[in-house]
CSV table of C-alpha atoms in Angstrom, one decimal:
chain,number,residue,atom,x,y,z
A,1,MET,CA,-5.5,-35.5,9.6
A,2,PRO,CA,-3.5,-33.2,7.1
A,3,HIS,CA,0.0,-32.2,8.1
A,4,PHE,CA,1.9,-29.1,7.0
A,5,TYR,CA,5.5,-27.8,6.8
A,6,LEU,CA,5.8,-23.9,8.2
A,7,ALA,CA,8.3,-22.2,6.4
A,8,ILE,CA,10.1,-19.2,8.3
A,9,ASP,CA,11.2,-17.0,5.6
A,10,GLN,CA,13.0,-13.8,7.1
A,11,GLY,CA,14.0,-11.6,4.3
A,12,THR,CA,15.9,-8.3,4.0
A,13,THR,CA,12.7,-5.9,4.0
A,14,SER,CA,10.0,-8.3,5.4
A,15,CYS,CA,9.3,-11.2,7.4
A,16,ARG,CA,7.2,-14.2,5.9
A,17,ALA,CA,5.3,-17.2,7.4
A,18,ILE,CA,4.3,-19.8,4.9
A,19,LEU,CA,2.1,-23.0,5.4
A,20,PHE,CA,3.1,-25.8,2.6
A,21,ASP,CA,1.2,-29.2,2.6
A,22,GLU,CA,2.9,-32.4,2.0
A,23,LYS,CA,2.9,-31.9,-1.9
A,24,PHE,CA,4.5,-28.4,-1.1
A,25,ASN,CA,1.6,-26.2,-2.4
A,26,ILE,CA,1.1,-23.3,-0.3
A,27,GLU,CA,-1.9,-23.6,2.1
A,28,ASP,CA,-1.6,-19.7,3.0
A,29,LYS,CA,0.9,-17.1,4.0
A,30,ILE,CA,1.4,-14.0,6.0
A,31,GLN,CA,4.1,-11.1,5.0
A,32,GLN,CA,4.9,-8.0,6.8
A,33,GLU,CA,7.6,-5.2,6.2
A,34,PHE,CA,9.9,-4.1,9.0
A,35,THR,CA,11.9,-0.8,9.4
A,36,GLN,CA,15.0,0.0,7.5
A,37,TYR,CA,17.5,2.2,9.2
A,38,PHE,CA,20.2,4.1,7.2
A,39,PRO,CA,22.1,6.0,10.0
A,40,ASN,CA,25.1,7.3,7.7
A,41,PRO,CA,25.6,7.2,3.9
A,42,GLY,CA,26.3,3.3,3.1
A,43,TRP,CA,25.1,2.3,6.6
A,44,VAL,CA,22.1,-0.3,6.5
A,45,GLU,CA,20.7,-1.4,9.8
A,46,HIS,CA,17.8,-3.5,11.4
A,47,ASN,CA,16.4,-3.7,14.6
A,48,PRO,CA,17.0,-7.4,15.6
A,49,SER,CA,14.0,-7.1,18.2
A,50,GLU,CA,11.6,-5.7,15.7
A,51,ILE,CA,12.8,-8.5,13.3
A,52,LEU,CA,11.8,-11.3,16.1
A,53,LYS,CA,8.5,-9.5,16.8
A,54,THR,CA,7.6,-9.2,13.4
A,55,GLN,CA,8.4,-12.9,12.5
A,56,LEU,CA,6.5,-14.2,15.7
A,57,SER,CA,3.4,-11.9,14.5
A,58,VAL,CA,3.3,-13.2,11.0
A,59,ILE,CA,3.5,-16.9,12.5
A,60,LYS,CA,0.6,-16.5,15.0
A,61,LEU,CA,-1.4,-14.4,12.4
A,62,LEU,CA,-1.2,-17.3,9.8
A,63,LEU,CA,-2.0,-20.1,12.3
A,64,LEU,CA,-5.0,-17.8,13.5
A,65,LYS,CA,-6.2,-17.2,9.8
A,66,THR,CA,-5.9,-20.8,8.8
A,67,CYS,CA,-7.4,-22.2,12.0
A,68,ILE,CA,-4.1,-24.8,11.7
A,69,LYS,CA,-3.1,-26.2,14.9
A,70,ALA,CA,0.5,-26.3,16.2
A,71,ASP,CA,0.2,-30.2,16.3
A,72,GLU,CA,-0.8,-30.2,12.7
A,73,ILE,CA,2.6,-28.9,11.6
A,74,ASN,CA,5.1,-31.7,10.9
A,75,SER,CA,8.2,-29.4,11.4
A,76,ILE,CA,9.7,-26.0,10.8
A,77,GLY,CA,12.4,-25.0,8.3
A,78,ILE,CA,14.0,-21.5,8.7
A,79,THR,CA,15.5,-19.4,5.6
A,80,ASN,CA,17.1,-16.0,6.1
A,81,GLN,CA,18.5,-13.1,4.7
A,82,ARG,CA,22.3,-13.8,4.7
A,83,GLU,CA,25.5,-12.1,6.1
A,84,THR,CA,23.4,-9.8,8.3
A,85,LEU,CA,24.9,-9.9,11.6
A,86,VAL,CA,23.5,-9.6,15.2
A,87,LEU,CA,25.6,-9.6,18.7
A,88,TRP,CA,23.4,-10.2,21.8
A,89,ASP,CA,23.7,-10.6,25.7
A,90,LYS,CA,22.6,-14.4,26.6
A,91,THR,CA,21.7,-13.3,30.0
A,92,THR,CA,19.1,-10.6,28.8
A,93,GLY,CA,18.6,-11.6,25.3
A,94,LYS,CA,18.9,-8.1,24.0
A,95,PRO,CA,21.1,-7.2,21.2
A,96,ILE,CA,24.1,-4.9,21.9
A,97,TYR,CA,23.7,-3.2,18.7
A,98,ASN,CA,21.3,-3.0,15.7
A,99,ALA,CA,21.7,-5.9,13.2
A,100,ILE,CA,24.3,-4.6,10.4
A,101,VAL,CA,22.8,-5.6,7.0
A,102,TRP,CA,24.4,-7.4,4.0
A,103,GLN,CA,24.2,-4.2,2.0
A,104,ASP,CA,26.0,-2.1,4.7
A,105,THR,CA,29.6,-0.6,3.4
A,106,ARG,CA,30.8,1.1,6.6
A,107,THR,CA,33.7,-1.3,6.9
A,108,ALA,CA,34.9,-1.1,3.2
A,109,GLU,CA,38.2,0.8,4.3
A,110,ARG,CA,39.3,-1.9,6.5
A,111,CYS,CA,38.1,-4.7,4.0
A,112,ASN,CA,39.9,-2.6,1.1
A,113,LYS,CA,43.2,-2.8,3.0
A,114,LEU,CA,42.9,-6.4,3.7
A,115,LYS,CA,42.3,-7.1,0.2
A,116,LYS,CA,45.4,-5.4,-1.0
A,117,SER,CA,47.6,-7.7,1.5
A,118,LYS,CA,48.5,-11.3,1.9
A,119,TRP,CA,45.3,-11.9,3.4
A,120,GLY,CA,43.4,-11.2,0.2
A,121,LYS,CA,44.6,-14.8,-1.4
A,122,ILE,CA,44.4,-16.5,2.2
A,123,ILE,CA,40.8,-15.6,2.8
A,124,HIS,CA,39.8,-16.6,-0.9
A,125,GLU,CA,41.4,-20.0,-0.4
A,126,LYS,CA,39.8,-20.7,3.0
A,127,THR,CA,36.5,-19.5,2.5
A,128,GLY,CA,35.7,-19.1,-1.4
A,129,LEU,CA,34.7,-15.5,-0.8
A,130,ILE,CA,36.2,-12.1,-1.6
A,131,ILE,CA,37.0,-9.7,1.0
A,132,ASP,CA,34.0,-7.5,1.2
A,133,PRO,CA,31.9,-5.5,3.8
A,134,TYR,CA,29.2,-7.8,2.2
A,135,PHE,CA,30.2,-10.5,4.9
A,136,SER,CA,29.6,-11.0,8.4
A,137,ALA,CA,33.1,-10.8,9.7
A,138,SER,CA,34.2,-7.4,9.5
A,139,LYS,CA,30.5,-6.3,10.8
A,140,ALA,CA,31.2,-8.2,13.9
A,141,GLU,CA,34.7,-6.8,14.2
A,142,TRP,CA,33.2,-3.2,13.9
A,143,ILE,CA,30.6,-4.0,16.6
A,144,ILE,CA,33.1,-5.5,19.2
A,145,GLN,CA,35.2,-2.4,18.5
A,146,ASN,CA,32.8,0.3,18.8
A,147,VAL,CA,30.2,-1.1,21.3
A,148,SER,CA,31.8,-0.4,24.9
A,149,SER,CA,29.8,-3.0,26.5
A,150,SER,CA,31.1,-6.0,24.1
A,151,LYS,CA,34.5,-6.6,25.6
A,152,GLN,CA,33.1,-7.1,29.5
A,153,LEU,CA,30.2,-9.5,27.8
A,154,ILE,CA,33.2,-11.5,26.4
A,155,GLU,CA,34.9,-11.6,29.4
A,156,GLU,CA,31.9,-12.7,31.2
A,157,ASN,CA,31.0,-15.4,28.5
A,158,ARG,CA,27.7,-13.8,27.9
A,159,LEU,CA,28.2,-12.3,24.3
A,160,LEU,CA,26.8,-14.4,21.3
A,161,PHE,CA,27.3,-14.2,17.7
A,162,GLY,CA,24.7,-15.0,14.9
A,163,THR,CA,23.2,-14.3,11.6
A,164,ILE,CA,19.6,-14.0,11.5
A,165,ASP,CA,19.1,-17.8,11.2
A,166,THR,CA,20.9,-18.3,14.6
A,167,TRP,CA,19.0,-15.2,16.3
A,168,LEU,CA,15.7,-16.7,15.3
A,169,LEU,CA,16.5,-20.1,16.3
A,170,TRP,CA,18.0,-19.2,19.7
A,171,ASN,CA,14.6,-17.2,20.3
A,172,LEU,CA,12.2,-19.6,19.2
A,173,THR,CA,14.0,-22.2,21.3
A,174,ASN,CA,14.0,-19.7,24.5
A,175,GLY,CA,17.8,-19.7,24.5
A,176,LYS,CA,18.3,-23.4,24.4
A,177,VAL,CA,20.0,-23.8,20.8
A,178,HIS,CA,22.6,-21.6,19.6
A,179,ALA,CA,23.4,-22.9,16.2
A,180,THR,CA,23.5,-22.2,12.5
A,181,ASP,CA,23.8,-24.3,9.3
A,182,VAL,CA,26.7,-24.8,6.8
A,183,SER,CA,25.3,-22.7,4.0
A,184,ASN,CA,25.1,-19.5,6.5
A,185,ALA,CA,28.1,-20.3,8.0
A,186,SER,CA,29.9,-19.9,4.7
A,187,ARG,CA,28.9,-16.4,4.2
A,188,THR,CA,30.5,-14.9,7.4
A,189,MET,CA,34.0,-15.2,5.9
A,190,LEU,CA,35.2,-16.9,9.2
A,191,PHE,CA,34.1,-20.7,8.0
A,192,ASN,CA,36.6,-22.7,6.2
A,193,ILE,CA,35.0,-24.4,3.3
A,194,ASN,CA,37.9,-27.1,3.3
A,195,THR,CA,37.9,-28.2,7.0
A,196,MET,CA,34.1,-27.3,7.4
A,197,ASP,CA,34.6,-25.4,10.6
A,198,TRP,CA,35.5,-22.0,11.9
A,199,ASP,CA,38.8,-21.1,11.0
A,200,ASP,CA,41.0,-20.1,13.9
A,201,ASP,CA,43.3,-17.8,11.6
A,202,LEU,CA,40.5,-15.9,10.6
A,203,LEU,CA,38.9,-15.3,13.9
A,204,SER,CA,42.2,-14.1,15.1
A,205,LEU,CA,42.5,-11.6,12.3
A,206,PHE,CA,39.0,-10.2,12.9
A,207,GLY,CA,39.2,-10.4,16.7
A,208,ILE,CA,36.3,-12.6,17.1
A,209,PRO,CA,36.4,-15.1,20.2
A,210,LYS,CA,35.4,-18.4,19.2
A,211,SER,CA,33.1,-18.8,22.3
A,212,ILE,CA,30.5,-16.4,20.9
A,213,LEU,CA,30.1,-18.5,17.5
A,214,PRO,CA,27.1,-20.8,17.3
A,215,GLU,CA,27.5,-24.4,16.6
A,216,ILE,CA,27.5,-25.6,12.9
A,217,LYS,CA,25.2,-28.4,11.8
A,218,SER,CA,23.9,-29.8,8.5
A,219,ASN,CA,21.0,-28.1,6.7
A,220,VAL,CA,18.9,-30.8,7.5
A,221,ALA,CA,19.3,-31.7,11.3
A,222,ASP,CA,17.7,-31.4,14.7
A,223,PHE,CA,17.7,-27.7,15.5
A,224,GLY,CA,15.6,-28.4,18.6
A,225,THR,CA,12.1,-27.6,19.3
A,226,THR,CA,10.4,-24.4,19.8
A,227,ASP,CA,9.2,-23.1,23.3
A,228,PRO,CA,5.8,-24.0,24.1
A,229,THR,CA,5.0,-19.9,24.6
A,230,VAL,CA,5.7,-19.2,20.9
A,231,PHE,CA,2.8,-21.8,19.5
A,232,MET,CA,0.0,-21.7,22.3
A,233,GLY,CA,1.7,-24.2,24.6
A,234,LYS,CA,2.7,-26.5,21.9
A,235,SER,CA,6.2,-27.4,21.0
A,236,ILE,CA,7.3,-28.0,17.2
A,237,LYS,CA,10.5,-29.3,15.7
A,238,ILE,CA,12.9,-27.5,13.8
A,239,THR,CA,14.6,-29.9,11.2
A,240,ALA,CA,16.0,-27.5,8.5
A,241,MET,CA,17.8,-24.1,8.3
A,242,ALA,CA,19.5,-22.5,5.1
A,243,GLY,CA,20.3,-19.3,3.7
A,244,ASP,CA,17.7,-17.7,1.3
A,245,GLN,CA,19.6,-18.4,-2.0
A,246,GLN,CA,20.5,-21.8,-1.1
A,247,SER,CA,17.3,-22.5,-0.2
A,248,SER,CA,15.8,-21.0,-3.5
A,249,LEU,CA,18.4,-23.5,-5.4
A,250,PHE,CA,16.9,-26.6,-3.6
A,251,GLY,CA,13.3,-25.3,-4.1
A,252,HIS,CA,13.8,-25.4,-7.9
A,253,ALA,CA,15.0,-28.9,-7.5
A,254,CYS,CA,18.7,-28.2,-8.7
A,255,PHE,CA,20.1,-31.1,-7.2
A,256,SER,CA,22.2,-32.0,-10.2
A,257,LYS,CA,25.7,-30.2,-11.1
A,258,GLY,CA,25.1,-27.6,-13.8
A,259,MET,CA,21.5,-26.8,-12.7
A,260,LEU,CA,21.4,-22.8,-12.1
A,261,LYS,CA,18.8,-20.3,-10.9
A,262,ASN,CA,18.4,-16.6,-10.3
A,263,THR,CA,16.4,-15.0,-7.7
A,264,TYR,CA,15.0,-11.4,-8.2
A,265,GLY,CA,14.4,-10.1,-4.7
A,266,THR,CA,16.0,-7.2,-2.9
A,267,GLY,CA,19.3,-7.9,-4.6
A,268,CYS,CA,19.7,-10.6,-7.6
A,269,PHE,CA,21.6,-13.9,-6.8
A,270,MET,CA,22.4,-16.3,-9.4
A,271,MET,CA,23.5,-19.8,-8.2
A,272,ILE,CA,24.9,-22.8,-10.1
A,273,ASN,CA,25.1,-26.1,-8.5
A,274,THR,CA,29.0,-27.4,-9.0
A,275,GLY,CA,28.5,-30.9,-7.5
A,276,ASN,CA,30.8,-32.0,-4.6
A,277,LYS,CA,33.9,-30.0,-5.4
A,278,PRO,CA,34.1,-26.3,-4.9
A,279,ILE,CA,35.2,-24.2,-8.0
A,280,PHE,CA,37.3,-21.4,-6.7
A,281,SER,CA,36.8,-18.3,-8.8
A,282,GLN,CA,39.1,-15.9,-10.5
A,283,ASN,CA,36.8,-13.6,-11.7
A,284,GLY,CA,34.9,-12.1,-9.1
A,285,LEU,CA,32.4,-15.1,-8.2
A,286,LEU,CA,31.5,-16.5,-4.7
A,287,THR,CA,32.2,-20.2,-3.7
A,288,THR,CA,29.8,-21.2,-1.4
A,289,LEU,CA,28.0,-24.3,0.3
A,290,ALA,CA,24.7,-25.1,-1.3
A,291,TRP,CA,23.8,-27.6,1.5
A,292,GLN,CA,25.0,-30.8,3.4
A,293,ILE,CA,22.3,-33.2,3.5
A,294,ASN,CA,22.9,-37.1,5.0
A,295,GLY,CA,26.9,-36.3,5.2
A,296,ILE,CA,26.9,-35.4,1.4
A,297,THR,CA,28.2,-31.7,0.9
A,298,THR,CA,27.3,-30.0,-2.3
A,299,TYR,CA,28.8,-26.8,-3.6
A,300,ALA,CA,27.8,-23.8,-5.7
A,301,THR,CA,29.1,-21.0,-7.5
A,302,GLU,CA,27.2,-17.5,-6.9
A,303,GLY,CA,27.0,-14.0,-8.3
A,304,SER,CA,25.5,-11.4,-6.1
A,305,VAL,CA,23.9,-8.2,-7.3
A,306,PHE,CA,23.4,-5.9,-4.3
A,307,ILE,CA,20.4,-3.9,-5.9
A,308,ALA,CA,17.6,-5.3,-7.7
A,309,GLY,CA,14.0,-5.1,-6.2
A,310,ALA,CA,15.5,-2.4,-3.8
A,311,GLY,CA,15.9,-0.2,-7.0
A,312,VAL,CA,12.1,-0.4,-7.5
A,313,GLN,CA,11.7,0.5,-3.9
A,314,TRP,CA,13.8,3.4,-4.7
A,315,VAL,CA,11.7,4.4,-7.3
A,316,ARG,CA,8.7,4.2,-5.2
A,317,ASP,CA,9.5,5.5,-2.0
A,318,ASN,CA,12.2,7.9,-2.8
A,319,LEU,CA,11.3,9.2,-6.2
A,320,GLY,CA,7.5,8.7,-5.7
A,321,LEU,CA,6.8,7.8,-9.2
A,322,ILE,CA,4.7,4.7,-8.3
A,323,GLN,CA,2.4,4.0,-5.6
A,324,LYS,CA,3.0,0.3,-5.6
A,325,SER,CA,6.1,-1.8,-6.6
A,326,SER,CA,4.0,-3.5,-9.2
A,327,GLU,CA,3.1,-0.5,-11.1
A,328,ILE,CA,6.5,-0.1,-12.4
A,329,GLU,CA,5.9,-2.8,-15.1
A,330,ALA,CA,3.4,-0.7,-16.6
A,331,LEU,CA,5.3,2.5,-16.7
A,332,ALA,CA,8.3,0.6,-18.3
A,333,MET,CA,6.1,-0.8,-21.1
A,334,ALA,CA,4.4,3.0,-21.7
A,335,VAL,CA,7.8,3.5,-23.9
A,336,GLU,CA,9.5,1.8,-26.4
A,337,ASP,CA,12.8,2.2,-25.0
A,338,THR,CA,14.8,4.1,-22.4
A,339,ALA,CA,15.5,6.8,-24.7
A,340,GLY,CA,19.2,6.3,-23.8
A,341,THR,CA,19.0,6.8,-20.3
A,342,TYR,CA,20.8,4.0,-18.1
A,343,PHE,CA,20.6,3.4,-14.3
A,344,VAL,CA,23.3,1.8,-12.4
A,345,PRO,CA,22.2,1.1,-8.9
A,346,ALA,CA,25.2,1.1,-6.9
A,347,PHE,CA,23.6,2.3,-3.6
A,348,ALA,CA,25.9,-0.1,-1.7
A,349,GLY,CA,28.7,-0.3,-4.0
A,350,LEU,CA,28.8,-3.0,-6.8
A,351,GLY,CA,28.6,-6.8,-6.3
A,352,ALA,CA,29.8,-9.4,-8.7
A,353,PRO,CA,31.8,-9.2,-11.1
A,354,TYR,CA,33.1,-5.8,-9.9
A,355,TRP,CA,33.1,-5.8,-6.4
A,356,ASN,CA,33.6,-1.9,-6.1
A,357,THR,CA,32.5,-0.8,-2.7
A,358,ASN,CA,33.3,3.1,-3.7
A,359,ALA,CA,31.1,3.0,-6.8
A,360,LYS,CA,28.1,5.3,-6.3
A,361,GLY,CA,24.6,4.9,-7.9
A,362,ALA,CA,24.0,7.1,-11.2
A,363,LEU,CA,21.1,8.0,-13.8
A,364,LEU,CA,22.9,8.6,-17.0
A,365,GLY,CA,21.8,9.9,-20.4
A,366,ILE,CA,19.0,12.0,-19.3
A,367,SER,CA,17.7,14.8,-21.4
A,368,ARG,CA,14.9,17.4,-21.3
A,369,SER,CA,12.7,14.8,-23.2
A,370,THR,CA,13.6,12.0,-20.4
A,371,ARG,CA,10.4,11.1,-18.5
A,372,LYS,CA,9.2,9.0,-15.7
A,373,GLU,CA,8.6,5.9,-17.9
A,374,HIS,CA,12.2,6.1,-19.4
A,375,ILE,CA,13.5,6.2,-15.8
A,376,ALA,CA,11.1,3.2,-14.6
A,377,ARG,CA,12.4,1.0,-17.9
A,378,ALA,CA,16.1,1.9,-17.1
A,379,VAL,CA,15.7,0.6,-13.5
A,380,LEU,CA,14.3,-2.6,-14.6
A,381,GLU,CA,16.5,-3.0,-17.4
A,382,ALA,CA,19.5,-2.5,-15.0
A,383,ILE,CA,18.7,-5.6,-13.2
A,384,ALA,CA,18.6,-7.6,-16.4
A,385,PHE,CA,22.1,-6.2,-17.2
A,386,GLN,CA,23.6,-6.8,-14.0
A,387,THR,CA,22.2,-10.4,-14.3
A,388,LYS,CA,24.2,-10.7,-17.7
A,389,ASP,CA,27.2,-9.6,-16.1
A,390,VAL,CA,27.2,-12.4,-13.7
A,391,MET,CA,26.0,-14.9,-16.4
A,392,GLU,CA,28.9,-14.1,-18.6
A,393,VAL,CA,31.5,-15.0,-15.7
A,394,ILE,CA,29.4,-18.1,-14.5
A,395,ILE,CA,29.8,-19.4,-17.9
A,396,ALA,CA,33.2,-19.1,-18.6
A,397,GLU,CA,34.5,-20.4,-15.2
A,398,THR,CA,32.1,-23.4,-14.8
A,399,LYS,CA,32.5,-24.3,-18.4
A,400,GLN,CA,28.7,-25.6,-18.3
A,401,LYS,CA,26.5,-25.1,-21.5
A,402,ILE,CA,23.5,-23.1,-20.2
A,403,THR,CA,20.3,-23.2,-22.3
A,404,SER,CA,17.8,-22.0,-19.5
A,405,ILE,CA,17.5,-20.9,-16.1
A,406,PHE,CA,15.2,-21.0,-13.2
A,407,VAL,CA,13.9,-17.7,-11.9
A,408,ASP,CA,11.9,-16.9,-9.0
A,409,GLY,CA,11.7,-14.0,-6.5
A,410,GLY,CA,9.4,-10.9,-6.4
A,411,ALA,CA,10.6,-9.0,-9.4
A,412,ALA,CA,10.4,-12.5,-11.3
A,413,GLY,CA,6.5,-11.7,-11.5
A,414,ASN,CA,7.3,-8.8,-13.6
A,415,ASN,CA,6.8,-9.8,-17.2
A,416,PHE,CA,8.5,-6.9,-18.9
A,417,LEU,CA,11.6,-7.5,-16.6
A,418,MET,CA,11.6,-11.4,-17.4
A,419,GLN,CA,11.2,-10.9,-21.3
A,420,PHE,CA,13.8,-8.4,-21.4
A,421,GLN,CA,16.2,-10.6,-19.5
A,422,SER,CA,15.3,-13.6,-21.6
A,423,ASP,CA,16.7,-11.2,-24.7
A,424,ILE,CA,19.7,-10.0,-23.2
A,425,LEU,CA,20.9,-13.5,-21.9
A,426,ASN,CA,19.7,-15.1,-25.1
A,427,LEU,CA,18.4,-18.0,-22.9
A,428,ILE,CA,15.0,-19.4,-22.0
A,429,LEU,CA,13.7,-18.4,-18.5
A,430,LYS,CA,11.5,-20.9,-16.7
A,431,ARG,CA,9.7,-19.4,-14.0
A,432,SER,CA,8.7,-21.1,-11.0
A,433,ASN,CA,4.7,-21.6,-10.0
A,434,THR,CA,5.4,-19.7,-6.9
A,435,ASN,CA,7.5,-16.7,-6.3
A,436,GLU,CA,7.9,-18.2,-2.8
A,437,THR,CA,10.7,-20.8,-4.1
A,438,THR,CA,12.9,-19.7,-1.2
A,439,ALA,CA,10.3,-20.9,1.2
A,440,LYS,CA,9.4,-23.8,-0.7
A,441,GLY,CA,13.1,-25.1,-0.5
A,442,VAL,CA,13.5,-25.0,3.1
A,443,ALA,CA,10.2,-26.4,3.5
A,444,MET,CA,11.4,-29.3,1.1
A,445,MET,CA,14.5,-29.6,3.4
A,446,ALA,CA,12.4,-29.7,6.6
A,447,SER,CA,10.5,-32.7,5.0
A,448,LEU,CA,13.7,-34.9,4.7
A,449,GLY,CA,14.2,-34.2,8.5
A,450,CYS,CA,10.8,-35.9,8.8
A,451,GLY,CA,11.6,-38.9,7.0
A,452,ASN,CA,11.0,-37.9,3.3
A,453,SER,CA,13.8,-38.6,0.6
A,454,ILE,CA,15.3,-36.2,-2.0
A,455,GLU,CA,14.2,-38.7,-4.7
A,456,ASN,CA,10.5,-37.9,-3.8
A,457,LEU,CA,11.3,-34.3,-4.5
A,458,HIS,CA,12.3,-34.2,-7.9
A,459,THR,CA,8.4,-33.9,-9.3
A,460,GLU,CA,7.7,-31.1,-6.9
A,461,SER,CA,9.3,-28.0,-8.6
A,462,TYR,CA,7.0,-27.0,-11.4
A,463,HIS,CA,7.8,-24.2,-13.9
A,464,PRO,CA,4.7,-23.4,-15.9
A,465,VAL,CA,5.6,-20.1,-17.5
A,466,SER,CA,8.7,-19.7,-19.9
A,467,PHE,CA,10.2,-16.7,-21.7
A,468,THR,CA,11.9,-17.2,-24.8
A,469,PRO,CA,14.5,-14.8,-26.5
A,470,LYS,CA,13.0,-12.6,-29.2
A,471,MET,CA,15.7,-9.7,-29.7
A,472,ASN,CA,18.1,-9.9,-32.5
A,473,GLU,CA,21.9,-10.3,-31.7
A,474,SER,CA,23.0,-6.6,-33.1
A,475,GLU,CA,20.3,-5.2,-30.7
A,476,ARG,CA,21.5,-7.4,-27.7
A,477,THR,CA,25.2,-6.6,-28.5
A,478,LYS,CA,24.4,-2.9,-28.9
A,479,LEU,CA,22.5,-2.6,-25.5
A,480,TYR,CA,24.9,-4.4,-23.5
A,481,LYS,CA,28.2,-2.8,-24.9
A,482,ALA,CA,26.5,0.5,-23.9
A,483,TRP,CA,25.7,-0.8,-20.3
A,484,ILE,CA,29.6,-2.1,-19.9
A,485,ASN,CA,30.4,1.5,-21.0
A,486,VAL,CA,28.1,3.3,-18.4
A,487,VAL,CA,29.5,1.2,-15.6
A,488,LYS,CA,33.1,2.1,-16.5
A,489,SER,CA,32.0,5.5,-16.5
A,490,VAL,CA,30.6,4.9,-12.7
A,491,ASP,CA,33.7,3.4,-11.6
A,492,TYR,CA,35.7,6.5,-12.9
A,493,HIS,CA,33.6,8.9,-11.3
A,494,SER,CA,33.9,6.8,-8.1
A,495,LYS,CA,37.7,7.5,-8.0
A,496,LEU,CA,37.3,11.5,-8.1
């Protein structure tokens, strides 16, 4: 009888359920978008109950579509948008406020003050992170301070804290398991990567009681079983959890030090395996847990770009220049260049290596001759330029010789973007045989929880399409120098 792994991939804009066979080929998948809320400038929220409902819906639709029964599924792996934070009442199961999304900048003032204090250095040394509203700690602090019921719920030992992985796990197990994994914990700005536990000093700083936090587990572990009501009377064991970018790194089989990938999703996330010792960046990169498996901890260095595919969505939804996100490729290729147009997608400030929460988005260099094609091309080129920003720092700090980079994510399917990216980086890009590398990674992890070994996984990552640089060095230098000047201009205007 065939057996499968079910990957739950809860992203920033959609929920996916994907079935992989035992060779990690996709049997089938279902995806549904959910609502994005922007109640104030710089605020981004999700309805946790809608996320749960949507995620359960795609799982059930997938099983109905494939006619695969619960007892044919070996186990489940959960991967998720990181940093997004939910607080809920464990008695009622209801969130006390919307989930505050990783893109949200409402706590920028609080974080900027902390960054200038002694805590800037302390938090970096403890967590490997840079103080920023991106991470979960200040989001939780904001909810506790601004939602009146939170104090009473804490006193009554009813309040629970969780990133999206924890929220889904708690509901899938009907409240039996309140846990997270090390990769997600390392993105909260509350987890000490040296002691591998919640940090009491940071909990005190942000006013977060340890009692509301989930148990921290390895990425491959016993995360309980699904409640029978979820899968038509059957229970399925959950054997793996990982933050989406760490799962993507695993899905590319980047098991060795120096292997690097970039995911082109809502944002762009470049991550390099740095082995069994953390590298603490001095230039805006993040030190994070890649994974912990069989008692062995692997670290990674990451550069996070906040807006990538979300910029394409902006072109689609806000400007109305395209009907489908995929149409932007043909639009961009209809012109030879941007005619001097540059787009800086600082909708949520700028991430690595700038970490400027005050920066605003900008479209510069436009004239009467600027057409929608130029704007479309500028939006795609901005994704590549931001990736180049991160790559420059990764090479300088890790001292690794990079000749190629593995790529995945929705926007990685855009051939124009991938070729331009190869040209700007002057590197070979190796595209995965699936855009679902994130889900594949956690399915591979889930298989380890069912007795598989990492040695058996090395042959499973396949990259049939490569992009080789074609641009001459003078053109590459000219374009990138202009980008740097444009970003400096945006930084200037943000301070006016």
